[in-house]
PDB file of C-alpha atoms in Angstrom:
ATOM      1  CA  MET X 619     -60.588 -22.090-109.077  1.00 49.00           C
ATOM      2  CA  SER X 620     -59.633 -25.212-111.012  1.00 67.00           C
ATOM      3  CA  THR X 621     -56.227 -24.814-112.671  1.00 85.00           C
ATOM      4  CA  LEU X 622     -57.685 -26.202-115.892  1.00 87.00           C
ATOM      5  CA  PHE X 623     -60.327 -23.438-116.109  1.00 88.00           C
ATOM      6  CA  LYS X 624     -57.598 -20.834-115.228  1.00 87.00           C
ATOM      7  CA  GLN X 625     -55.497 -22.278-118.009  1.00 86.00           C
ATOM      8  CA  LEU X 626     -58.405 -21.874-120.485  1.00 86.00           C
ATOM      9  CA  GLU X 627     -58.993 -18.243-119.705  1.00 87.00           C
ATOM     10  CA  PRO X 628     -56.616 -16.990-122.465  1.00 84.00           C
ATOM     11  CA  ALA X 629     -57.492 -19.780-124.870  1.00 85.00           C
ATOM     12  CA  GLU X 630     -58.502 -19.105-128.405  1.00 84.00           C
ATOM     13  CA  PRO X 631     -60.870 -21.291-130.383  1.00 82.00           C
ATOM     14  CA  ALA X 632     -58.263 -23.015-132.530  1.00 67.00           C
ATOM     15  CA  ILE X 633     -56.034 -24.400-129.714  1.00 72.00           C
ATOM     16  CA  ASP X 634     -55.765 -28.041-128.703  1.00 79.00           C
ATOM     17  CA  LEU X 635     -57.978 -28.634-125.751  1.00 82.00           C
ATOM     18  CA  PRO X 636     -58.130 -31.374-123.144  1.00 85.00           C
ATOM     19  CA  ASP X 637     -60.495 -34.285-123.722  1.00 88.00           C
ATOM     20  CA  LEU X 638     -64.046 -34.211-122.406  1.00 89.00           C
ATOM     21  CA  ASN X 639     -63.318 -36.512-119.381  1.00 91.00           C
ATOM     22  CA  THR X 640     -60.463 -34.255-118.229  1.00 90.00           C
ATOM     23  CA  LEU X 641     -62.826 -31.272-118.455  1.00 90.00           C
ATOM     24  CA  LEU X 642     -65.636 -33.056-116.577  1.00 91.00           C
ATOM     25  CA  ASP X 643     -63.149 -34.040-113.839  1.00 91.00           C
ATOM     26  CA  ALA X 644     -62.396 -30.282-113.394  1.00 92.00           C
ATOM     27  CA  ILE X 645     -66.061 -29.094-113.049  1.00 94.00           C
ATOM     28  CA  LYS X 646     -66.779 -27.706-109.631  1.00 94.00           C
ATOM     29  CA  PHE X 647     -69.704 -29.794-108.591  1.00 96.00           C
ATOM     30  CA  ASN X 648     -71.040 -28.718-105.142  1.00 96.00           C
ATOM     31  CA  GLU X 649     -70.874 -30.838-101.926  1.00 97.00           C
ATOM     32  CA  GLN X 650     -73.828 -32.938-103.172  1.00 97.00           C
ATOM     33  CA  GLY X 651     -72.063 -33.528-106.511  1.00 97.00           C
ATOM     34  CA  LEU X 652     -74.362 -31.165-108.365  1.00 98.00           C
ATOM     35  CA  ILE X 653     -73.946 -28.245-110.722  1.00 98.00           C
ATOM     36  CA  PRO X 654     -76.657 -25.684-111.605  1.00 98.00           C
ATOM     37  CA  ALA X 655     -77.813 -25.988-115.247  1.00 98.00           C
ATOM     38  CA  ILE X 656     -79.660 -23.109-116.824  1.00 98.00           C
ATOM     39  CA  ALA X 657     -81.948 -24.134-119.746  1.00 98.00           C
ATOM     40  CA  GLN X 658     -82.360 -21.601-122.477  1.00 98.00           C
ATOM     41  CA  GLN X 659     -84.415 -21.903-125.701  1.00 98.00           C
ATOM     42  CA  PHE X 660     -81.820 -22.177-128.446  1.00 98.00           C
ATOM     43  CA  ASP X 661     -83.436 -19.965-131.073  1.00 98.00           C
ATOM     44  CA  SER X 662     -85.239 -17.278-129.040  1.00 97.00           C
ATOM     45  CA  GLY X 663     -82.789 -16.938-126.091  1.00 97.00           C
ATOM     46  CA  GLU X 664     -85.652 -17.249-123.605  1.00 96.00           C
ATOM     47  CA  VAL X 665     -84.435 -18.541-120.231  1.00 98.00           C
ATOM     48  CA  LEU X 666     -86.699 -21.442-119.397  1.00 97.00           C
ATOM     49  CA  MET X 667     -85.599 -22.915-116.107  1.00 97.00           C
ATOM     50  CA  MET X 668     -82.753 -23.866-113.770  1.00 98.00           C
ATOM     51  CA  ALA X 669     -82.253 -27.347-112.409  1.00 97.00           C
ATOM     52  CA  TRP X 670     -79.373 -29.446-111.185  1.00 98.00           C
ATOM     53  CA  MET X 671     -77.187 -31.986-112.926  1.00 98.00           C
ATOM     54  CA  ASN X 672     -74.736 -34.471-111.497  1.00 98.00           C
ATOM     55  CA  ARG X 673     -71.953 -35.986-113.641  1.00 97.00           C
ATOM     56  CA  GLU X 674     -74.219 -38.908-114.634  1.00 97.00           C
ATOM     57  CA  ALA X 675     -77.023 -36.558-115.769  1.00 98.00           C
ATOM     58  CA  LEU X 676     -74.519 -34.464-117.728  1.00 98.00           C
ATOM     59  CA  ASN X 677     -72.949 -37.484-119.364  1.00 97.00           C
ATOM     60  CA  GLU X 678     -76.417 -38.819-120.341  1.00 97.00           C
ATOM     61  CA  THR X 679     -77.478 -35.457-121.732  1.00 97.00           C
ATOM     62  CA  LEU X 680     -74.305 -35.240-123.911  1.00 97.00           C
ATOM     63  CA  ARG X 681     -74.642 -38.857-125.006  1.00 97.00           C
ATOM     64  CA  THR X 682     -78.335 -38.980-125.872  1.00 97.00           C
ATOM     65  CA  GLY X 683     -79.193 -35.401-126.721  1.00 97.00           C
ATOM     66  CA  ARG X 684     -82.184 -35.519-124.358  1.00 97.00           C
ATOM     67  CA  VAL X 685     -81.745 -33.255-121.413  1.00 97.00           C
ATOM     68  CA  CYS X 686     -81.471 -35.140-118.082  1.00 97.00           C
ATOM     69  CA  TYR X 687     -81.316 -33.519-114.698  1.00 97.00           C
ATOM     70  CA  TYR X 688     -80.816 -34.717-111.088  1.00 98.00           C
ATOM     71  CA  SER X 689     -83.923 -34.480-108.891  1.00 95.00           C
ATOM     72  CA  ARG X 690     -82.857 -33.551-105.419  1.00 95.00           C
ATOM     73  CA  SER X 691     -86.284 -34.370-103.952  1.00 93.00           C
ATOM     74  CA  ARG X 692     -86.377 -37.846-105.489  1.00 93.00           C
ATOM     75  CA  GLY X 693     -82.658 -38.516-105.253  1.00 96.00           C
ATOM     76  CA  THR X 694     -82.521 -39.848-108.830  1.00 96.00           C
ATOM     77  CA  LEU X 695     -82.054 -38.827-112.489  1.00 97.00           C
ATOM     78  CA  TRP X 696     -84.939 -36.948-114.004  1.00 93.00           C
ATOM     79  CA  ARG X 697     -85.315 -36.898-117.768  1.00 94.00           C
ATOM     80  CA  LYS X 698     -87.131 -33.678-118.649  1.00 86.00           C
ATOM     81  CA  GLY X 699     -90.652 -34.581-119.931  1.00 82.00           C
ATOM     82  CA  GLU X 700     -90.761 -38.128-118.568  1.00 83.00           C
ATOM     83  CA  SER X 701     -94.028 -37.420-116.795  1.00 79.00           C
ATOM     84  CA  SER X 702     -95.339 -34.367-118.712  1.00 81.00           C
ATOM     85  CA  GLY X 703     -94.163 -35.184-122.285  1.00 82.00           C
ATOM     86  CA  GLN X 704     -92.591 -31.697-122.475  1.00 87.00           C
ATOM     87  CA  GLN X 705     -89.103 -32.757-123.475  1.00 93.00           C
ATOM     88  CA  GLN X 706     -85.904 -30.792-124.020  1.00 96.00           C
ATOM     89  CA  ARG X 707     -83.628 -31.723-126.865  1.00 97.00           C
ATOM     90  CA  LEU X 708     -80.038 -30.530-126.429  1.00 98.00           C
ATOM     91  CA  LYS X 709     -78.693 -28.081-128.992  1.00 98.00           C
ATOM     92  CA  SER X 710     -75.523 -27.178-127.123  1.00 98.00           C
ATOM     93  CA  ALA X 711     -73.874 -27.147-123.666  1.00 98.00           C
ATOM     94  CA  ALA X 712     -71.373 -24.711-122.277  1.00 96.00           C
ATOM     95  CA  LEU X 713     -69.692 -24.205-118.933  1.00 96.00           C
ATOM     96  CA  ASP X 714     -69.012 -20.801-117.462  1.00 95.00           C
ATOM     97  CA  CYS X 715     -65.545 -19.579-117.012  1.00 92.00           C
ATOM     98  CA  ASP X 716     -65.270 -20.952-113.393  1.00 92.00           C
ATOM     99  CA  GLY X 717     -66.595 -24.427-114.334  1.00 94.00           C
ATOM    100  CA  ASP X 718     -69.364 -24.150-111.770  1.00 96.00           C
ATOM    101  CA  THR X 719     -72.449 -23.417-113.890  1.00 97.00           C
ATOM    102  CA  LEU X 720     -73.743 -25.008-117.051  1.00 98.00           C
ATOM    103  CA  LEU X 721     -75.823 -23.372-119.811  1.00 98.00           C
ATOM    104  CA  VAL X 722     -77.818 -25.859-121.908  1.00 98.00           C
ATOM    105  CA  LYS X 723     -79.375 -24.503-125.036  1.00 98.00           C
ATOM    106  CA  VAL X 724     -82.413 -26.590-125.776  1.00 98.00           C
ATOM    107  CA  ASP X 725     -85.374 -27.055-128.034  1.00 98.00           C
ATOM    108  CA  GLN X 726     -88.260 -27.150-125.557  1.00 96.00           C
ATOM    109  CA  THR X 727     -91.537 -28.900-126.350  1.00 92.00           C
ATOM    110  CA  GLY X 728     -94.344 -26.907-124.811  1.00 90.00           C
ATOM    111  CA  PRO X 729     -94.069 -25.497-121.304  1.00 93.00           C
ATOM    112  CA  ALA X 730     -90.792 -25.921-119.350  1.00 93.00           C
ATOM    113  CA  CYS X 731     -92.354 -25.148-115.983  1.00 91.00           C
ATOM    114  CA  HIS X 732     -94.404 -27.483-113.782  1.00 89.00           C
ATOM    115  CA  SER X 733     -96.896 -24.574-113.531  1.00 91.00           C
ATOM    116  CA  GLY X 734     -97.785 -25.092-117.201  1.00 91.00           C
ATOM    117  CA  ARG X 735     -95.877 -21.947-118.299  1.00 93.00           C
ATOM    118  CA  ARG X 736     -93.241 -21.743-120.942  1.00 93.00           C
ATOM    119  CA  SER X 737     -90.684 -20.422-118.469  1.00 95.00           C
ATOM    120  CA  CYS X 738     -90.193 -20.937-114.772  1.00 93.00           C
ATOM    121  CA  PHE X 739     -89.333 -17.243-114.475  1.00 94.00           C
ATOM    122  CA  TYR X 740     -92.807 -15.701-114.391  1.00 94.00           C
ATOM    123  CA  ILE X 741     -92.842 -13.925-111.049  1.00 94.00           C
ATOM    124  CA  GLU X 742     -91.587 -10.415-111.645  1.00 94.00           C
ATOM    125  CA  LEU X 743     -90.213  -8.395-108.760  1.00 95.00           C
ATOM    126  CA  THR X 744     -90.333  -4.566-108.609  1.00 91.00           C
ATOM    127  CA  GLU X 745     -89.548  -2.100-105.846  1.00 90.00           C
ATOM    128  CA  ASN X 746     -92.968  -2.284-104.221  1.00 92.00           C
ATOM    129  CA  ARG X 747     -94.784  -5.356-105.651  1.00 94.00           C
ATOM    130  CA  ILE X 748     -94.727  -8.550-107.623  1.00 94.00           C
ATOM    131  CA  ASP X 749     -96.430  -9.321-110.994  1.00 93.00           C
ATOM    132  CA  ILE X 750     -97.174 -12.535-112.799  1.00 93.00           C
ATOM    133  CA  ASN X 751     -95.980 -11.921-116.350  1.00 93.00           C
ATOM    134  CA  THR X 752     -97.454 -14.967-118.205  1.00 93.00           C
ATOM    135  CA  GLN X 753    -100.454 -17.247-118.220  1.00 92.00           C
ATOM    136  CA  PRO X 754    -100.040 -21.045-118.058  1.00 92.00           C
ATOM    137  CA  LEU X 755    -100.123 -22.629-121.504  1.00 92.00           C
ATOM    138  CA  ILE X 756    -101.502 -25.900-120.047  1.00 89.00           C
ATOM    139  CA  ASP X 757    -103.288 -26.560-116.759  1.00 88.00           C
ATOM    140  CA  PRO X 758    -100.787 -28.377-114.594  1.00 82.00           C
ATOM    141  CA  ALA X 759    -103.313 -30.975-113.672  1.00 83.00           C
ATOM    142  CA  GLU X 760    -103.755 -31.724-117.363  1.00 84.00           C
ATOM    143  CA  LEU X 761     -99.986 -31.567-117.968  1.00 77.00           C
ATOM    144  CA  TYR X 762     -99.250 -34.282-115.438  1.00 72.00           C
ATOM    145  CA  GLY X 763    -102.392 -36.297-116.034  1.00 71.00           C
ATOM    146  CA  LYS X 764    -104.114 -35.478-112.744  1.00 58.00           C
ATOM    147  CA  GLY X 765    -107.068 -33.774-114.247  1.00 51.00           C
TER     148      GLY X 765
END
């Protein structure tokens, strides 16, 4: 574990903290330089999706307030909503205690999932079966202009 995150364990809100770049240097990005980012609707608490960020995507997100991820399949930055129009505006960002997972609280426009659903987490698992818990809000072909 990063010594910085270990040092922050007993920290209280009013203490002097390191600057942002020092903290970003201590983040535990994986071998590909990525960190998982969980997007949560800021006002309802609904978990919308999980995607990956590299340091550049995290910096852009913090700088612009528009959530930016890293697309592993395309090998480039991906600004949420650039092809669908369903953007995420950043409300807050927080690292977990180990510095290896990011929680971004967002204001999501429309569906967050490429399936046209509000949340990517729509496949429910039980002991003996699976269920689909929501209907798409928008047909994916319409969402991405293929219809």
